[in-house]
PDB file of C-alpha atoms in Angstrom:
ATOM      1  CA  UNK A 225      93.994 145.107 272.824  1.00  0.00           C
ATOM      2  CA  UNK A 226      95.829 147.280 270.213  1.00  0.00           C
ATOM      3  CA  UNK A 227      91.889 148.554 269.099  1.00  0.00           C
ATOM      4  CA  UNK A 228      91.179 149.311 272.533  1.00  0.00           C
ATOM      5  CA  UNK A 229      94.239 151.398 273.369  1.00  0.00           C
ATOM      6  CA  UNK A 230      93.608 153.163 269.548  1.00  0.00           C
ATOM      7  CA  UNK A 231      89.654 153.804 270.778  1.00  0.00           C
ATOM      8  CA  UNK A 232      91.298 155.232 274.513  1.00  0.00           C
ATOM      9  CA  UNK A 233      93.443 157.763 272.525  1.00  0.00           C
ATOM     10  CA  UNK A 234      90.855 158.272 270.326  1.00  0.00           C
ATOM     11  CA  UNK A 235      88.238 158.966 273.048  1.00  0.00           C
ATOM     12  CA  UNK A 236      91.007 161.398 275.083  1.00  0.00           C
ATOM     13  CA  UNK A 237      91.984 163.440 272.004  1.00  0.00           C
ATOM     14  CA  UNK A 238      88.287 163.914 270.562  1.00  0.00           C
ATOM     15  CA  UNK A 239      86.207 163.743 273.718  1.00  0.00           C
ATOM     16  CA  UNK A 240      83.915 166.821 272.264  1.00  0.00           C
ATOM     17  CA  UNK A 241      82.896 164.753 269.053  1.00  0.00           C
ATOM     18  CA  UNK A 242      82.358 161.829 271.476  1.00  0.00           C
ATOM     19  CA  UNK A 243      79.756 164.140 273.594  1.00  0.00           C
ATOM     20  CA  UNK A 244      78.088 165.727 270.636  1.00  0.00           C
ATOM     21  CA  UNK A 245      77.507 162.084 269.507  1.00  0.00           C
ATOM     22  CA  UNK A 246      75.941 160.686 272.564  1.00  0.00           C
ATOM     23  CA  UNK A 247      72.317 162.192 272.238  1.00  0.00           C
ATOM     24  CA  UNK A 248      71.871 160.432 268.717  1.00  0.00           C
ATOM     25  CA  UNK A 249      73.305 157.234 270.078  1.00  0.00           C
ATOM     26  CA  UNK A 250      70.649 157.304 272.857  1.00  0.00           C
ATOM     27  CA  UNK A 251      67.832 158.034 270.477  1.00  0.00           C
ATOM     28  CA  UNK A 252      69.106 154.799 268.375  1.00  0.00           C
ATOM     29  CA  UNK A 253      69.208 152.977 271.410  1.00  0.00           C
ATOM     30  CA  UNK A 254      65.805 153.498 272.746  1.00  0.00           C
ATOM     31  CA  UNK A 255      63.948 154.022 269.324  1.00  0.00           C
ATOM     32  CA  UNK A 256      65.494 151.734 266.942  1.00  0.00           C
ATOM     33  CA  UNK A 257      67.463 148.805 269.183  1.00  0.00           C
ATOM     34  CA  UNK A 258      65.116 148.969 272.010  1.00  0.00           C
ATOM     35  CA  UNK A 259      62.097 147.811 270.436  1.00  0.00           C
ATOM     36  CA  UNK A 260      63.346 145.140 268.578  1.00  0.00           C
ATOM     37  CA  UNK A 261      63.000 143.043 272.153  1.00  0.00           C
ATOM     38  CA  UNK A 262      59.092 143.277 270.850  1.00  0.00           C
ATOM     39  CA  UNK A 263      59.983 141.483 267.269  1.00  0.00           C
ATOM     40  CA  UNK A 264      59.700 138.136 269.270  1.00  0.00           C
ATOM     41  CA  UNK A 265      55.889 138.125 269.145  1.00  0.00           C
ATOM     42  CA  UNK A 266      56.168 137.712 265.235  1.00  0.00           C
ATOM     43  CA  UNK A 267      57.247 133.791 266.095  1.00  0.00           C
ATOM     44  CA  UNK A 268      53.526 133.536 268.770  1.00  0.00           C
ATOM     45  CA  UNK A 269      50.095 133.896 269.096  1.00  0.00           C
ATOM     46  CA  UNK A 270      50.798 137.066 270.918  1.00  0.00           C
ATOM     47  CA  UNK A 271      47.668 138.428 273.109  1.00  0.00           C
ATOM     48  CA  UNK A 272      47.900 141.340 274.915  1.00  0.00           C
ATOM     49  CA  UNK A 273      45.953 140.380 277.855  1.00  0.00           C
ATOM     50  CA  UNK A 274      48.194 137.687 278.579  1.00  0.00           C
ATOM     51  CA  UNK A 275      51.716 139.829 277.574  1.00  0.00           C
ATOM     52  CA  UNK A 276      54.384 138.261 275.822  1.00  0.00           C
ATOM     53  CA  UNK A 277      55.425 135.771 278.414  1.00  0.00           C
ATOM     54  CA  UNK A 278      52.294 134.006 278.369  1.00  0.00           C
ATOM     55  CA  UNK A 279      51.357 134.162 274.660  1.00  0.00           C
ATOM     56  CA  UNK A 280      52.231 130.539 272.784  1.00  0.00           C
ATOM     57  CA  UNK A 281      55.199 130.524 270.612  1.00  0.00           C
ATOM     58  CA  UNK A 282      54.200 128.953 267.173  1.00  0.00           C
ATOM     59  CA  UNK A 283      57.124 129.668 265.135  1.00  0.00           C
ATOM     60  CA  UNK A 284      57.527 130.519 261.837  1.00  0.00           C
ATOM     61  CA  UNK A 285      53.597 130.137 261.220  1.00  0.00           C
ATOM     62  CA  UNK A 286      52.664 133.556 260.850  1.00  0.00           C
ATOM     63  CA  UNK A 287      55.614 134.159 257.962  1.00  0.00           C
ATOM     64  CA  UNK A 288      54.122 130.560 256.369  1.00  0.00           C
ATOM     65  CA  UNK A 289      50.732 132.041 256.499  1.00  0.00           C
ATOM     66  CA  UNK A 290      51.410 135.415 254.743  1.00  0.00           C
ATOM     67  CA  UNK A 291      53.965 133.540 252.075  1.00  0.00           C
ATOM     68  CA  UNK A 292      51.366 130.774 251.440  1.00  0.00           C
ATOM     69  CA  UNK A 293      48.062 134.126 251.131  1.00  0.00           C
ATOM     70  CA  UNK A 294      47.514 133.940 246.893  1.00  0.00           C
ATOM     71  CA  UNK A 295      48.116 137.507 246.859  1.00  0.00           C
ATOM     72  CA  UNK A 296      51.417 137.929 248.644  1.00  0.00           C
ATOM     73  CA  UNK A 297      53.206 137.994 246.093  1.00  0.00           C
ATOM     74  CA  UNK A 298      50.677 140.670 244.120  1.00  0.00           C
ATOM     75  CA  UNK A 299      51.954 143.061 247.296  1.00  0.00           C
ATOM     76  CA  UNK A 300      55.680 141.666 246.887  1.00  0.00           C
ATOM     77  CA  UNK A 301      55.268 143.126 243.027  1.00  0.00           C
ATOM     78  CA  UNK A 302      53.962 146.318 243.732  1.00  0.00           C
ATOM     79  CA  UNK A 303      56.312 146.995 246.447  1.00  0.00           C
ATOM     80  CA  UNK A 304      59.087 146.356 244.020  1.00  0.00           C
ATOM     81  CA  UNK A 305      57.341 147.847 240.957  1.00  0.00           C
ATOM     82  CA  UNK A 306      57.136 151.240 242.684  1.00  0.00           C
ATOM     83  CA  UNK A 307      60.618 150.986 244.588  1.00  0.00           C
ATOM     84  CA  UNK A 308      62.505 150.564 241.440  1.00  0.00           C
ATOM     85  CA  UNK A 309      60.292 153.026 239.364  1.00  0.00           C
ATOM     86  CA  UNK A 310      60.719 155.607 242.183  1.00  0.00           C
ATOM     87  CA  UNK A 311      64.588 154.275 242.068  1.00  0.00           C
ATOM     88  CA  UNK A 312      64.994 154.945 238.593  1.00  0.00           C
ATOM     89  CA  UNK A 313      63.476 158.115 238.128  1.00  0.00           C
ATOM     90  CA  UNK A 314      64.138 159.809 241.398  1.00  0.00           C
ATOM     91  CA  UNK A 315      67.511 159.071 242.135  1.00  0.00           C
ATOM     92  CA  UNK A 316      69.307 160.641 238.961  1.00  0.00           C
ATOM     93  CA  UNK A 317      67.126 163.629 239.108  1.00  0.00           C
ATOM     94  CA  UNK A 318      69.023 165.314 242.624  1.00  0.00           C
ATOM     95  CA  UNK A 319      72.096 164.516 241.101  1.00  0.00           C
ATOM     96  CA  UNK A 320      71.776 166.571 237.993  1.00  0.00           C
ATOM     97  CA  UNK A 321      69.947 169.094 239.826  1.00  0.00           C
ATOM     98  CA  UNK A 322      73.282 169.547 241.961  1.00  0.00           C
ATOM     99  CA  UNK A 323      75.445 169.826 239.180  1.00  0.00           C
ATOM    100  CA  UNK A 324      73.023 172.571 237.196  1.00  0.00           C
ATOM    101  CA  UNK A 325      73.296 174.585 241.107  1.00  0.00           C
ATOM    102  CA  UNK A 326      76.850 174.454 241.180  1.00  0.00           C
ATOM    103  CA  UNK A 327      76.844 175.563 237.519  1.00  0.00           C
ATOM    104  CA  UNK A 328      75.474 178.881 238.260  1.00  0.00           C
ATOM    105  CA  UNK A 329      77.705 181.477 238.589  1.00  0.00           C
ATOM    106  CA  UNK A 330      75.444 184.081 240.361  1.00  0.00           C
ATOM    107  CA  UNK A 331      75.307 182.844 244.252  1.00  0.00           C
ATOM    108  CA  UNK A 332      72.208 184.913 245.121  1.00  0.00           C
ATOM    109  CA  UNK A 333      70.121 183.524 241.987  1.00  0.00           C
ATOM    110  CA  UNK A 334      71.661 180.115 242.521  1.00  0.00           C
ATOM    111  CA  UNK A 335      70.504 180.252 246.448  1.00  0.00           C
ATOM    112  CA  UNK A 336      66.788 181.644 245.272  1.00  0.00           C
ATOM    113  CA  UNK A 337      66.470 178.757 243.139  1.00  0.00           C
ATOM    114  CA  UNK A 338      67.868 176.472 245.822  1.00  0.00           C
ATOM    115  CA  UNK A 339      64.960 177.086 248.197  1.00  0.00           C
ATOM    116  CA  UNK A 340      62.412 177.264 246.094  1.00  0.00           C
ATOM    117  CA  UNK A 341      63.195 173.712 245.345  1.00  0.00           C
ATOM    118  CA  UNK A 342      63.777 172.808 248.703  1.00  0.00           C
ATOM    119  CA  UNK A 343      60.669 174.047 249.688  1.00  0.00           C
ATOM    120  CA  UNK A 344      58.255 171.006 248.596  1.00  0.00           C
ATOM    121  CA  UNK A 345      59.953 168.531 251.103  1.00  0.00           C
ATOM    122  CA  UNK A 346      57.874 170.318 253.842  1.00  0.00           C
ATOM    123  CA  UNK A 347      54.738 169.758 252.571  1.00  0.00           C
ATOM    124  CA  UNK A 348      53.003 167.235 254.850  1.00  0.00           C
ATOM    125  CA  UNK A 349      52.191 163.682 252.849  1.00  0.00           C
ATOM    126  CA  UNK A 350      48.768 164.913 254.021  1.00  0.00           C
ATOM    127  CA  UNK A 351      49.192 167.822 251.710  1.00  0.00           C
ATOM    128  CA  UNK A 352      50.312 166.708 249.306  1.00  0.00           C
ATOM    129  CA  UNK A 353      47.689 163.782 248.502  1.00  0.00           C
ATOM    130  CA  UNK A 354      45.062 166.297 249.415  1.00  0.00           C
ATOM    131  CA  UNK A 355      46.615 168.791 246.598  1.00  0.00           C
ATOM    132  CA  UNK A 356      46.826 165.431 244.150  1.00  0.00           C
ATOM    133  CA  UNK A 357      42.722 165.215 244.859  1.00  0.00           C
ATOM    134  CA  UNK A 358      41.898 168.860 243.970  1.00  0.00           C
ATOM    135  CA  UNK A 359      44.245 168.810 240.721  1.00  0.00           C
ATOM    136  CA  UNK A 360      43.553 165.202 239.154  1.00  0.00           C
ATOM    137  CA  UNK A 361      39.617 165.273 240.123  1.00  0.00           C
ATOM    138  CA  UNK A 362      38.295 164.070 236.898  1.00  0.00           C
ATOM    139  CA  UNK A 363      35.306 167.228 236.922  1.00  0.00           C
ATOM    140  CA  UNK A 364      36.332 170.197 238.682  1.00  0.00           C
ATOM    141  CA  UNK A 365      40.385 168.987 238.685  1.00  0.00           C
ATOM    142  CA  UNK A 366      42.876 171.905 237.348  1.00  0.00           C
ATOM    143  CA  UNK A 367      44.557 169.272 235.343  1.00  0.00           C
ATOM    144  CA  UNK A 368      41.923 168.078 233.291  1.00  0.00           C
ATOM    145  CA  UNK A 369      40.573 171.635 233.140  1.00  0.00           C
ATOM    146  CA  UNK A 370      43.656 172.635 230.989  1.00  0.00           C
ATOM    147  CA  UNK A 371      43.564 169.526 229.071  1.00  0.00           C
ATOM    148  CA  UNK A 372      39.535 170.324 228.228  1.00  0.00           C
ATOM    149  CA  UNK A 373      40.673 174.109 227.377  1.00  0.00           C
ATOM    150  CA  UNK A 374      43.467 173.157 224.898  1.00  0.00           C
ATOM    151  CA  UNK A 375      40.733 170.447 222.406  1.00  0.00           C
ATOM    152  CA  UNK A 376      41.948 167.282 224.707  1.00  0.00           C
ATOM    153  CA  UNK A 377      39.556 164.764 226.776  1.00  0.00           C
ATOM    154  CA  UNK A 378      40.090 164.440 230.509  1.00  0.00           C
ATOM    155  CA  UNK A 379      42.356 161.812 232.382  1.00  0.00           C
ATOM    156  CA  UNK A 380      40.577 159.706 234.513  1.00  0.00           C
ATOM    157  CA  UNK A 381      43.555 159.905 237.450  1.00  0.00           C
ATOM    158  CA  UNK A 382      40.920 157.385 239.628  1.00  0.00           C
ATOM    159  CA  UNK A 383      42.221 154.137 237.083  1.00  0.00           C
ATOM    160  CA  UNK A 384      44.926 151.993 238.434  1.00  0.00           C
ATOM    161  CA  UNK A 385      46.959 152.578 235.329  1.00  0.00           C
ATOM    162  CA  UNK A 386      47.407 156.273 236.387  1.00  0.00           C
ATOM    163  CA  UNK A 387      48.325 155.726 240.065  1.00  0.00           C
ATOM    164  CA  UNK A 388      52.006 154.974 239.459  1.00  0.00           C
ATOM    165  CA  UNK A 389      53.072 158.158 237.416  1.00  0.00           C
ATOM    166  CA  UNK A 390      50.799 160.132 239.433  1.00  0.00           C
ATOM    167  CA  UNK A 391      52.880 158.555 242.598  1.00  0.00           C
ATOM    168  CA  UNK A 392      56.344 158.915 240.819  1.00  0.00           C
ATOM    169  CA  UNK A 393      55.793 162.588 239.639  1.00  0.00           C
ATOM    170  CA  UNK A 394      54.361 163.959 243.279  1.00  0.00           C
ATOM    171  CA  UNK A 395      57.413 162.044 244.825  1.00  0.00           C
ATOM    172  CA  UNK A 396      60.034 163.713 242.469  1.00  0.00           C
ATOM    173  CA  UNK A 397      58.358 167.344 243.065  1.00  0.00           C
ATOM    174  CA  UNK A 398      58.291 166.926 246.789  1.00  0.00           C
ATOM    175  CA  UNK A 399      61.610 165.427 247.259  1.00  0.00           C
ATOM    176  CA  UNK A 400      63.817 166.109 244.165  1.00  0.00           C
ATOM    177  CA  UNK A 401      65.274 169.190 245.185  1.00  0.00           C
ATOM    178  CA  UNK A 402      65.839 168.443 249.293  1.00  0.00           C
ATOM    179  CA  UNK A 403      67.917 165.136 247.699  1.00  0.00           C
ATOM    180  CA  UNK A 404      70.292 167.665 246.497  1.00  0.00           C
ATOM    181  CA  UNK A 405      72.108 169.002 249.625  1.00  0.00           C
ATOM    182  CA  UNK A 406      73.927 165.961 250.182  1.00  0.00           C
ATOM    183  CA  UNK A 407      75.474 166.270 246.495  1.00  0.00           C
ATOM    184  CA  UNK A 408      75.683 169.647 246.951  1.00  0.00           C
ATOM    185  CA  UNK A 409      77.736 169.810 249.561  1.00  0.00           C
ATOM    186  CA  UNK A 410      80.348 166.918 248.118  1.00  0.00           C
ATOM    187  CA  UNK A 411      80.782 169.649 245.437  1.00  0.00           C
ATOM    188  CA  UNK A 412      81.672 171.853 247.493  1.00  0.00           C
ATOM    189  CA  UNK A 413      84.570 169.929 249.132  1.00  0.00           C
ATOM    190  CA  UNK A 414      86.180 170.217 245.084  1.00  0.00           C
ATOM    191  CA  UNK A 415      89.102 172.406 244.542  1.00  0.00           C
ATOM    192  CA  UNK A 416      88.364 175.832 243.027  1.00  0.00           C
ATOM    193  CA  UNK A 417      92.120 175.313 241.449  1.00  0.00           C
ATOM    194  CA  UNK A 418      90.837 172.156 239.294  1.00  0.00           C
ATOM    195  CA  UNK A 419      88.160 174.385 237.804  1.00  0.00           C
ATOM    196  CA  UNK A 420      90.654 177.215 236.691  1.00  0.00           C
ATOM    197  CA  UNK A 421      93.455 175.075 235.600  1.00  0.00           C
ATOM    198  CA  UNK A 422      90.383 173.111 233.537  1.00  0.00           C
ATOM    199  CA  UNK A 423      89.666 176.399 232.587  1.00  0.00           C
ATOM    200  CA  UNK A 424      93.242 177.223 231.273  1.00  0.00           C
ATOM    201  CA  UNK A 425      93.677 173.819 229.338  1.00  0.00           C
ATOM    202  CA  UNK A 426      90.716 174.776 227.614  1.00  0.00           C
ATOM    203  CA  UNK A 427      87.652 171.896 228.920  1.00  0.00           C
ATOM    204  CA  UNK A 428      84.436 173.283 228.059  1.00  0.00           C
ATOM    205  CA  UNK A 429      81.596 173.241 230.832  1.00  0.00           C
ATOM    206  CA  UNK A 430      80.272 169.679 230.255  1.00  0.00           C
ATOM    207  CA  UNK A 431      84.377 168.555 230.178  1.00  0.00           C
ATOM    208  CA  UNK A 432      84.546 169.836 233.830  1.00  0.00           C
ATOM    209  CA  UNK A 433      81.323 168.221 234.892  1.00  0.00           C
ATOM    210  CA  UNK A 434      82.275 164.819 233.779  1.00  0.00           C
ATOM    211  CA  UNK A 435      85.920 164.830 234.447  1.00  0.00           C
ATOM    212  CA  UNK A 436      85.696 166.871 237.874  1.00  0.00           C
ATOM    213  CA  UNK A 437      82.540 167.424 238.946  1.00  0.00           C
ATOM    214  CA  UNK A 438      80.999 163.533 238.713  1.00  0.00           C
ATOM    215  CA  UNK A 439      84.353 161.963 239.982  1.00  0.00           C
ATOM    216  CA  UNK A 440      84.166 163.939 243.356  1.00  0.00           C
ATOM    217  CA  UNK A 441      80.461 162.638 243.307  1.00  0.00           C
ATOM    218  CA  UNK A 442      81.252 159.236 242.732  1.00  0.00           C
ATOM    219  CA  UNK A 443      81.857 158.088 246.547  1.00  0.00           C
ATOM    220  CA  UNK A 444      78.724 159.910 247.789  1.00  0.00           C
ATOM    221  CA  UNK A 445      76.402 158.623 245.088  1.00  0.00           C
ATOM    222  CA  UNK A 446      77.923 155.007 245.481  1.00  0.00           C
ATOM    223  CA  UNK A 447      76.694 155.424 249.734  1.00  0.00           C
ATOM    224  CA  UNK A 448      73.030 156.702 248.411  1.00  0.00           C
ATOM    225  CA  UNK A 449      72.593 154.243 246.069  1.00  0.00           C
ATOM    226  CA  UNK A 450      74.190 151.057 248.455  1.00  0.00           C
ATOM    227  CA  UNK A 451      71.372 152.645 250.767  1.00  0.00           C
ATOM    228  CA  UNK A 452      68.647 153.302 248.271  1.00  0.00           C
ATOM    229  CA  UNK A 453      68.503 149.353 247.749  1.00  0.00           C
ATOM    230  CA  UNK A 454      68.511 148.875 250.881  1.00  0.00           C
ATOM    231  CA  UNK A 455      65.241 150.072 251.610  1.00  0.00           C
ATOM    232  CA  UNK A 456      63.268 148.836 247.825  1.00  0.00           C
ATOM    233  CA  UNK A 457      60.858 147.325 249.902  1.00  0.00           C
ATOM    234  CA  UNK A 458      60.867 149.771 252.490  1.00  0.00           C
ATOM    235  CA  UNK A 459      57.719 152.056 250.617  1.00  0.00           C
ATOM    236  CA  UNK A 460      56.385 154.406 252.828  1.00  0.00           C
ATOM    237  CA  UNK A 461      52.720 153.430 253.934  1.00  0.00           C
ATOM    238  CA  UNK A 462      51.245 156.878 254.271  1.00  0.00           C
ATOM    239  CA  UNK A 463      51.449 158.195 251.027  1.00  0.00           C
ATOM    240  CA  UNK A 464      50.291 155.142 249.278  1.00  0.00           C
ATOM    241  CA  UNK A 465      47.510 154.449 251.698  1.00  0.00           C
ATOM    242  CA  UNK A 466      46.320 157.920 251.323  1.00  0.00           C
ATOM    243  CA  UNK A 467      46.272 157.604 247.283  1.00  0.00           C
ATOM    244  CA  UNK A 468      44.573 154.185 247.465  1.00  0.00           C
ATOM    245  CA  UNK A 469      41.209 153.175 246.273  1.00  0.00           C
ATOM    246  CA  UNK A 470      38.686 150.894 244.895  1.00  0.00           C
ATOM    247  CA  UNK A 471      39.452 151.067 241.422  1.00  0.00           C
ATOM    248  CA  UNK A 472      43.543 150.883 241.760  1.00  0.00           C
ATOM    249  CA  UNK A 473      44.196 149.040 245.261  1.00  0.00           C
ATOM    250  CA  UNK A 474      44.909 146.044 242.596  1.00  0.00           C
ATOM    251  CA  UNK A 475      48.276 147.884 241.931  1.00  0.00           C
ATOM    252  CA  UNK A 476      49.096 150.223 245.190  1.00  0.00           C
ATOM    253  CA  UNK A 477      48.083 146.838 247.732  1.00  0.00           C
ATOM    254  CA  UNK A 478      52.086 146.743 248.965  1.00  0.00           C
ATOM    255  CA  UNK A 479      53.821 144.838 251.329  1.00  0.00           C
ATOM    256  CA  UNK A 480      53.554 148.271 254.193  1.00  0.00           C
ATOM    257  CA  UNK A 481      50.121 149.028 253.670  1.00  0.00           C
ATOM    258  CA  UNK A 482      48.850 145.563 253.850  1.00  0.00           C
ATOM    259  CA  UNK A 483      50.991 145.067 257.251  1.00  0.00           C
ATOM    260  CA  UNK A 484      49.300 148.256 258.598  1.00  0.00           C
ATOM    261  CA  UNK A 485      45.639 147.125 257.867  1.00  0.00           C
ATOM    262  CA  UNK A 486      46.799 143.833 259.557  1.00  0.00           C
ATOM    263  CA  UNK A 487      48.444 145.081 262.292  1.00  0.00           C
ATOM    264  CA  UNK A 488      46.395 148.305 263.731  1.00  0.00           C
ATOM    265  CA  UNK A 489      43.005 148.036 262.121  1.00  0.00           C
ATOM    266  CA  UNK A 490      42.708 144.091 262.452  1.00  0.00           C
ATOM    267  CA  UNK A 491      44.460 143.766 265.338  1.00  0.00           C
ATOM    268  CA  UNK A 492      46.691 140.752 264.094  1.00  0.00           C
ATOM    269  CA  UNK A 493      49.550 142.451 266.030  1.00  0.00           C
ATOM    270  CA  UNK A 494      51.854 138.528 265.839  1.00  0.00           C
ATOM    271  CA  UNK A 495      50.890 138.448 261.713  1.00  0.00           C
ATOM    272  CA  UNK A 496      51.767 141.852 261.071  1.00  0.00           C
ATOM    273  CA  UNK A 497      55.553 141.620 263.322  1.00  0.00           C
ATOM    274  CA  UNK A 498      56.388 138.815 261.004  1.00  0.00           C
ATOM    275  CA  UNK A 499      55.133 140.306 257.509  1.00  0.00           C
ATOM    276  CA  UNK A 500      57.420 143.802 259.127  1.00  0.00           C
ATOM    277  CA  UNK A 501      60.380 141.384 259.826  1.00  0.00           C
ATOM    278  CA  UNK A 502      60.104 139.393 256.499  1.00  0.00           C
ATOM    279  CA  UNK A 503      60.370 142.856 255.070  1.00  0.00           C
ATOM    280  CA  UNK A 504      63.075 143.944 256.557  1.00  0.00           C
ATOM    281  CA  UNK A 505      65.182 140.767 256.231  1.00  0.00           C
ATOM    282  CA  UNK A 506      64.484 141.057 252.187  1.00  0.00           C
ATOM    283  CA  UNK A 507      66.083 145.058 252.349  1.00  0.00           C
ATOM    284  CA  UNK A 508      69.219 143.699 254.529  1.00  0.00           C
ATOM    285  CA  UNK A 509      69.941 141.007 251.973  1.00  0.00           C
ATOM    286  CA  UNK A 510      69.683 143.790 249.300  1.00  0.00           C
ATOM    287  CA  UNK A 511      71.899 146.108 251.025  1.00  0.00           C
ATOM    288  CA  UNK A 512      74.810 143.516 251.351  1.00  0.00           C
ATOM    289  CA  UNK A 513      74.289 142.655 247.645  1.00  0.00           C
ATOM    290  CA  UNK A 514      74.735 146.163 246.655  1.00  0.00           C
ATOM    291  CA  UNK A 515      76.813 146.984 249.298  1.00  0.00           C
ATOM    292  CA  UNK A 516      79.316 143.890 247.428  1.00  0.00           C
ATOM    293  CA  UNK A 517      78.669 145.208 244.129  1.00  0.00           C
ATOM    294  CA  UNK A 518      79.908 148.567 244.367  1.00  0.00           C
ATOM    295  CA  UNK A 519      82.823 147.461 246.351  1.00  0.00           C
ATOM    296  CA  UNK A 520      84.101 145.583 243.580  1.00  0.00           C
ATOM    297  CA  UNK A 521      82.409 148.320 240.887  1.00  0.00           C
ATOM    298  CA  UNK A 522      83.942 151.166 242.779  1.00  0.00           C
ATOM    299  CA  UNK A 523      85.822 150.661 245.623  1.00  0.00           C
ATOM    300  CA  UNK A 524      83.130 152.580 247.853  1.00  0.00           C
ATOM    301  CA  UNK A 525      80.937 150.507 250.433  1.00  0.00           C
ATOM    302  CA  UNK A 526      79.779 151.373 253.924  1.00  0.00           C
ATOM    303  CA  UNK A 527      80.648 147.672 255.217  1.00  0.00           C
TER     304      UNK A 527
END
């Protein structure tokens, strides 16, 4: 009762927030909770002709089937393989790309340089696979061009060995940069006084950057990273579909991309719910793990 009356006085006194808010909790409700009525036809035969009330339950075959499939865990690996490489190298990068912006004294430079790396994020995943074609083409391909000027032999970009940096490096240029604004604008919230009486006590620049600038970070980056685990087996499909081919589907086959040629181009619509729902049942148990782990690490959780 006492967290009822607290929400009532809460509601009266900040009604505007409340009515700003309610748009984004009806998207949620029809887009995310809403269809999760449909995740029951991962536990039946489900037929469309017949609907969902007349399809035959069968339980947890379909999860048996894709567990017991000798390559499951092939597309478990990859999945994780390019989570945690994308992981590693993407999710420092934004962070030390804020701290270099909020170095800059000159604002209109610092703002030029802003947008020019913001700019990448809206490039369609079309795009940019399309642009990965023309440059890493092993003939005509810009890349191997410059490698064949400068004495070197050309990079065949087709191999599978090639399709993870190629990946990780077209993910950091499109997103590095866009990453930023939520670290940029924790900086912001830091108190110009720290910086001059740093100033006056005589800290360098890096002195200020680790003792002020990456403490004031420290909460946000705990939240991104709690949420960035979260989602390791959440790999978009697009992008990795789009890159895929003969010679290196042995090492970009994941867990998303194998559920979408199940689900829409097979028609398997029951198989592909459950392979969807084992993934996401994987990423929850990951997010409470880290979500405990940097509670006791840090004090910071969103649970």
């Amino acid at each position: 009762m006492r967290r009822l009356r607290y929400f009532k006085k809460d509601l009266i006194g900040n009604w505007d927030l409340y009515l700003l808010a309610i748009p984004l909790v009806v998207y949620y409700v029809i887009f995310c909770y809403g269809p999760m009525y449909g995740l029951k036809i991962a536990f039946m035969d489900y037929n469309p002709w017949k609907g969902m009330e007349a399809s035959v339950y069968v339980g947890l075959k379909h999860f048996r089937n894709f567990l017991s499939l000798p390559t499951s865990f092939q597309y478990i690996a990859n999945t994780l393989r390019i989570s945690l490489c994308s992981l590693i190298f993407s999710y420092p990068l934004p962070i030390l790309l804020a701290l270099m912006f909020n170095s800059v004294p000159a604002n209109r430079y610092r703002k030029a340089v802003q947008t020019v790396f913001y700019m990448p994020h809206f490039v369609s995943t079309v795009v940019v696979v399309g642009m990965l074609t023309l440059f890493t083409n092993n003939q005509v391909g810009a890349i191997n061009q410059i490698i064949r000027a400068l004495g070197g032999e050309g990079i065949d970009f087709n191999r599978a060995s090639a399709f993870l940096p190629t990946y990780l490096i077209s993910g950091i240029w499109q997103g590095a940069g866009w990453s930023t604004i939520i670290y940029t604008g924790a900086l912001t919230s830091v108190n110009p006084e720290l910086y001059e009486a740093s100033m006056v006590d005589g800290a360098n620049k890096l002195q200020r950057v680790l003792n002020i600038d990456i403490p004031a970070l420290l909460p946000t980056m705990s939240i991104t990273l709690i949420l960035a685990v979260g989602g390791l087996m959440s790999v978009g499909y697009e992008k990795v579909y789009l890159m895929q081919n003969a010679t290196n589907i042995s090492v970009s086959e994941i867990i998303s991309t194998y559920s979408y040629k199940a689900g829409l181009i097979s028609g398997q619509y029951s198989y592909s719910s459950a392979i969807g729902m084992f993934n996401s049942v994987v990423n929850f148990v990951l997010l409470l793990i880290a979500n405990v782990a940097s509670k006791k690490l840090s004090g910071n959780g969103i649970l």
